């Protein structure tokens, strides 16, 4: 069973920063592909970033590359998404997601297929 606890999110002005955190249970975290996807109102779901907790390899959507950074804390079994230079178009529900069952990030962002309840990120202009 996938167990994720997501925190962070909120409202910020354009150009600002936010950090999302996603803590996982040991079975979910170990050697797995974890990350985030987002969904804006009226739009399709979009993969944002992913990381493999075993080797640290990362994957980013073109729309966030250079602005967002995904990272790990293996002691806390937590994945972080640091979001800088936020734009109004980044406004969306952000969902922490994993591959289930656990495995490598084959297909990059497409490997994520189980997610939590999400957190809202709002960027005002």
Short mmCIF file of C-alpha atoms in Angstrom, two decimals:
data_model
loop_
_atom_site.label_atom_id
_atom_site.label_comp_id
_atom_site.label_asym_id
_atom_site.label_seq_id
_atom_site.Cartn_x
_atom_site.Cartn_y
_atom_site.Cartn_z
CA UNK A 1 0.00 0.00 0.00
CA UNK A 2 1.36 3.40 -1.03
CA UNK A 3 1.77 5.75 1.92
CA UNK A 4 2.64 9.38 1.20
CA UNK A 5 2.48 12.50 3.36
CA UNK A 6 2.74 15.71 1.40
CA UNK A 7 3.30 19.19 2.79
CA UNK A 8 4.08 22.64 1.51
CA UNK A 9 2.29 24.56 -1.15
CA UNK A 10 0.34 27.76 -0.68
CA UNK A 11 0.21 31.13 -2.36
CA UNK A 12 3.06 33.25 -3.63
CA UNK A 13 3.64 36.12 -6.01
CA UNK A 14 5.24 35.59 -9.38
CA UNK A 15 8.99 35.26 -9.06
CA UNK A 16 8.71 33.76 -5.60
CA UNK A 17 9.61 30.33 -4.28
CA UNK A 18 7.88 27.44 -2.56
CA UNK A 19 9.00 24.00 -1.44
CA UNK A 20 6.95 20.84 -1.44
CA UNK A 21 7.82 17.82 0.67
CA UNK A 22 6.66 14.25 0.34
CA UNK A 23 7.45 11.69 3.02
CA UNK A 24 7.02 8.02 2.28
CA UNK A 25 7.01 4.78 4.20
CA UNK A 26 10.07 2.57 3.83
CA UNK A 27 8.53 0.11 1.35
CA UNK A 28 7.29 2.98 -0.80
CA UNK A 29 10.54 4.94 -0.66
CA UNK A 30 13.11 2.18 -1.16
CA UNK A 31 14.64 2.12 -4.66
CA UNK A 32 11.61 3.72 -6.23
CA UNK A 33 10.67 6.43 -8.67
CA UNK A 34 9.07 9.37 -6.84
CA UNK A 35 8.08 12.85 -7.88
CA UNK A 36 5.24 15.20 -8.65
CA UNK A 37 2.71 15.82 -11.28
CA UNK A 38 0.32 18.75 -11.41
CA UNK A 39 -3.08 19.54 -12.80
CA UNK A 40 -4.38 23.03 -13.45
CA UNK A 41 -8.09 23.75 -13.70
CA UNK A 42 -9.40 22.63 -17.06
CA UNK A 43 -6.09 21.16 -18.15
CA UNK A 44 -4.63 17.71 -18.41
CA UNK A 45 -2.33 16.26 -15.83
CA UNK A 46 1.34 17.13 -16.38
CA UNK A 47 4.39 15.39 -14.99
CA UNK A 48 6.66 17.91 -13.28
CA UNK A 49 9.71 16.13 -11.87
CA UNK A 50 10.81 12.69 -10.81
CA UNK A 51 13.77 11.16 -9.02
CA UNK A 52 14.91 7.64 -8.38
CA UNK A 53 15.58 7.16 -4.68
CA UNK A 54 18.23 4.54 -5.39
CA UNK A 55 20.62 6.34 -7.73
CA UNK A 56 19.33 9.92 -7.59
CA UNK A 57 18.71 10.22 -11.31
CA UNK A 58 16.30 13.04 -12.07
CA UNK A 59 13.77 13.90 -14.73
CA UNK A 60 12.07 17.24 -15.39
CA UNK A 61 9.34 18.63 -17.57
CA UNK A 62 10.65 21.17 -20.07
CA UNK A 63 8.33 23.77 -18.59
CA UNK A 64 10.06 23.67 -15.19
CA UNK A 65 13.64 22.77 -16.03
CA UNK A 66 16.05 25.30 -14.59
CA UNK A 67 13.47 26.61 -12.12
CA UNK A 68 12.44 23.53 -10.13
CA UNK A 69 14.79 21.15 -8.34
CA UNK A 70 13.86 17.73 -6.99
CA UNK A 71 15.99 16.22 -4.22
CA UNK A 72 16.12 13.46 -1.60
CA UNK A 73 16.68 13.00 2.10
CA UNK A 74 17.31 9.28 2.53
CA UNK A 75 17.31 9.50 6.33
CA UNK A 76 13.88 11.12 6.43
CA UNK A 77 12.67 9.13 3.41
CA UNK A 78 11.45 12.39 1.97
CA UNK A 79 11.51 13.90 -1.49
CA UNK A 80 11.52 17.66 -1.97
CA UNK A 81 10.50 19.89 -4.85
CA UNK A 82 12.06 23.33 -4.64
CA UNK A 83 10.17 25.68 -6.93
CA UNK A 84 11.86 28.96 -7.80
CA UNK A 85 10.99 31.76 -10.19
CA UNK A 86 7.37 30.74 -10.02
CA UNK A 87 5.02 31.91 -12.75
CA UNK A 88 1.22 32.27 -12.77
CA UNK A 89 1.07 29.32 -15.17
CA UNK A 90 2.57 27.13 -12.42
CA UNK A 91 -0.72 27.48 -10.53
CA UNK A 92 -2.17 23.99 -10.09
CA UNK A 93 -2.85 21.14 -7.71
CA UNK A 94 0.43 19.37 -7.14
CA UNK A 95 0.37 15.67 -6.38
CA UNK A 96 3.20 13.69 -4.88
CA UNK A 97 3.43 10.49 -6.84
CA UNK A 98 5.35 7.24 -6.96
CA UNK A 99 5.71 4.24 -9.14
CA UNK A 100 3.68 1.33 -7.85
CA UNK A 101 4.94 -1.30 -7.55
CA UNK A 102 8.34 0.24 -6.86
CA UNK A 103 10.85 0.42 -9.66
CA UNK A 104 13.04 2.61 -11.82
CA UNK A 105 11.80 5.72 -13.58
CA UNK A 106 11.39 3.96 -16.91
CA UNK A 107 9.81 6.48 -19.24
CA UNK A 108 10.80 9.34 -16.95
CA UNK A 109 7.80 11.23 -15.66
CA UNK A 110 5.44 8.65 -17.13
CA UNK A 111 6.66 6.14 -14.53
CA UNK A 112 4.65 7.86 -11.80
CA UNK A 113 1.30 6.16 -11.40
CA UNK A 114 0.12 6.41 -7.77
CA UNK A 115 -0.44 9.67 -5.97
CA UNK A 116 -1.72 11.40 -2.83
CA UNK A 117 -4.51 13.93 -2.26
CA UNK A 118 -2.46 16.86 -3.54
CA UNK A 119 -1.69 20.38 -2.40
CA UNK A 120 -2.64 23.65 -4.07
CA UNK A 121 -0.01 26.02 -5.38
CA UNK A 122 -1.23 29.46 -6.41
CA UNK A 123 1.02 31.99 -8.11
CA UNK A 124 -0.34 35.48 -8.53
CA UNK A 125 0.92 38.02 -11.04
#
